[in-house]
Amino acid sequence: MNTSKIKQQRITKLLISLIFIYVVADFIFEYIHNQYIHEFIHKSRFVEWEVAFIIGEQILVAVPLIFAFIQFYKRDTEQTRRHLLEIMESESRHRMLMDALPDFVLIESQGKVQYINDAAAQLLRVSSKEELIGRPATDSIFAAPSPNREPVVGQTSGTELHRVTGRDGIEIEVEYSSQPINYNGFDAILYIGRDITERNKKYNELAITRAQLHNILNSIDTGIWSYDVKEDKMLFVSEAYKKMFGIPSEENDISPDRWRELALPEDLPAFDESFARISETNLFIYDFRYYKPDGSIGYIQTRIVPVKDDEGTVVRLDGVNIDITKRVSDQKRIEFLAYHDELTGLPNRRMFRQRLKEAATNATKHNEKFGVVYLDMDKFKNINDTMGHYAGDLFLISVGARLLGEFDQTQHTVARMGGDEFTLIVNGIKSGDHLKDMIARIEKLFHEPFLLDGVDFIVTASIGISVYPDDGTDVDMLMNYADQAMFLAKESRNGHKYHNLQESTLDIERYHLQNGLQKALENDEFSVFYQPKYNISDSRLIGAEALIRWKHPKLGQVSPAKFIPIAEEFGLIKSIGEWVLEQVCKQIAVWQNLGYRFPVSVNLSVKQFREETIVQTIRSMIERSGIDPGLLELEITEGMAMDIEKALRILQELRKIGLRISVDDFGTGYSSLNYLKKLPIHQLKVDKSFIDDITRDLGDAAIVSTIVTLAHNLNLKVIAEGVENMEQLEKLREIGCDEVQGYLFNKPLPLAEFDEILYQNFGK
């Protein structure tokens, strides 16, 4: 408040009081004079006394008043000074407090800024508060008009939002309240507020994030929900949750137990039992069935995360409900198809074999017999060719239906193995006649024509039968026996045929080899042996031939002469040949790093050589192993080179890589000087059949001599395989053969033994 104004007000009040006292005193003295003194003076005729009385009257009235005024003024000035000091100290403290406030404070009076605190100065980006004191209010925070700018009598505080621009040009948002006050004796407006720019920014970001999250949650097919345990109410449910249980989208007050009304009652006890221990887990998962809005039964998997307070009490449950109806359906379908035929719904090969094992166990336990029956539809191809595959499928379905109608699946087993082949397990065979009656019932099923798309088809079946335990106790053998018998029935055009162990054309060893080859690579049953090659003149080790060996888990070591033809027949030779090449390249790399450098030959099969990717396959193996290509030698047969153009292209590409090429078993095939002179080969290998009788048969000796002469004239080397005695070796030296290999020196050796030969010859 203004100090001079306070002092002026006090003096004015004092003067008024003194004047009042003077007037009253003068009136009293005037009254006494008129009533008593004046009459007395006139009677006594002392006029001088009247004058003296009047002067004394004035002195008696005025002097005390003057004295009182001086004392009052002196005392009042001291009180005012002390009061003003107190006011100044109070204002100073208030200013310090207001400057310490984080909120801004501004006082506006008569259109000008009277006071701002430090927070307001910082908000407006001014270096000193004094810059704004006394300046128009429009230079301050409230440059834009505001409905609460003008003070209103009796106005209560209110909150406003305002955008302002600081001295640095940056726009900010403020939230403030205003109220009218008296400041230094003048009407003023007090503004108190804060900068909410960052807060609003974060609020906006949070609002955007929440909106995005809300949209995301409601766009997911998974039902998402949150449940307050203490309040027993749902805090949030997504649209998918509502849709899952048929709840209207506009309904928000949803009972936490709404889902229980739709769950299958028989699934609830197990759920409740598990849910009772939810506080012991961090994630609760449970699957249950429920009635979908369309009335069908669906499957839901609920995943619940319990949220606990500091004391470990569950206060909230956050969960998701996933409709797994399709997943369950697909899983059931997958499980069904794993053991059933998709077309007919009958058990497939896997299920049939499992049932066969069960039948064998049961028959052994009860000393019973059962029959294994294989059926193949005769001329089924005619139906597909004339009526199409759709009609063929209808026919197969009809066959399955007829078999099921004749043989109860609870007592017997009807299965489809694939194509037009069906199988049966006929349990409880009591005699040979009993089995014959069963077969007659099967054949009778095909006496009636099959109606396919309005056309009658008469179809017969070839049937093969084996009997447990008469024909064996191994289920795979029984299946094979029945299969072989069925083929014999088809070849002999006999309706059915029983397996006979003595007359069976089934080669048991071939059966084992055929089945074993399928898993030999997976089971790591193959290995590579190495047979050394020697220079014929000084018996120096100059190379080796890599030969595959197979150790069958039941048959032991199997000769390549037995399993290679089977591998070729069943299309396994390519993968086996590539495996050998890979192993040899890796081993050459090992020897190369040890300083052993000699060529190792590998036999290529016909199917390998005819592969379009043979060159790229071998190139990749060499690059991966990092070997010198000249250390790998490929052996091909004469037959592979008969297609001279293709063979020439492949061999030239292989030679470009740097590989050595040798013709194996030379002289046993279609030898031709034409291809010999064209092919980029470096060596001929004389077949063992010519070496066996080279010392006794002049013809064999002449053939070998001719081959050697021919090869040398073509600048090729010759190696003889199968050398077993000194006589053969001496004869080959006499003829001029270059290299030899055979049992006279070494048989094919496992890697460890071959390494010993290397050490003996090369040391290191």
Coordinates of N, CA and C in Angstrom, one line a residue, residues 46 73 84 152 167 170 188 193 302 310 317 355 442 535 539 553 671 688 700 722:
F46 N -15.8 47.5 33.1 CA -14.4 47.2 32.8 C -14.3 46.6 31.5
Y73 N 0.8 14.1 16.4 CA 1.6 13.9 15.1 C 2.9 13.2 15.3
L84 N 4.8 0.8 8.9 CA 5.3 0.6 7.5 C 6.4 -0.4 7.4
V152 N -14.7 -8.4 -11.2 CA -16.1 -8.4 -11.0 C -16.4 -8.5 -9.5
R167 N 8.7 -14.2 -25.1 CA 9.5 -13.3 -25.9 C 10.4 -14.0 -26.9
I170 N 8.0 -18.7 -28.8 CA 7.5 -20.0 -28.6 C 6.2 -20.0 -28.0
A188 N -7.6 -4.5 -8.3 CA -6.6 -5.2 -9.1 C -7.2 -6.6 -9.4
G193 N -1.3 -19.4 -12.0 CA -1.4 -20.5 -12.9 C -0.1 -21.2 -13.2
T302 N -8.9 -69.9 -22.2 CA -8.7 -68.7 -21.4 C -7.3 -68.7 -20.8
D310 N 1.3 -55.9 -2.8 CA 2.5 -56.1 -2.1 C 2.5 -57.3 -1.1
L317 N -7.5 -59.5 -12.2 CA -7.2 -60.6 -13.2 C -7.3 -60.0 -14.6
R355 N -3.3 -102.0 -35.7 CA -4.3 -103.0 -35.4 C -3.8 -104.4 -35.6
I442 N -16.2 -112.1 -49.1 CA -15.6 -110.9 -49.8 C -15.8 -111.0 -51.3
N535 N 51.5 -98.2 -58.2 CA 52.3 -98.2 -59.4 C 52.9 -99.6 -59.7
S539 N 55.6 -100.7 -57.1 CA 54.7 -100.9 -56.0 C 54.5 -99.7 -55.1
P553 N 21.7 -103.6 -39.4 CA 21.6 -104.0 -38.0 C 21.3 -105.4 -37.7
S671 N 32.3 -101.0 -76.1 CA 33.6 -100.2 -76.3 C 33.6 -99.7 -77.8
K688 N 37.9 -106.9 -63.7 CA 38.4 -108.0 -63.0 C 38.2 -109.3 -63.7
D700 N 42.1 -113.7 -72.8 CA 42.0 -112.6 -71.8 C 43.3 -111.8 -71.9
G722 N 41.4 -106.1 -59.2 CA 41.2 -107.5 -58.9 C 42.4 -108.3 -59.0

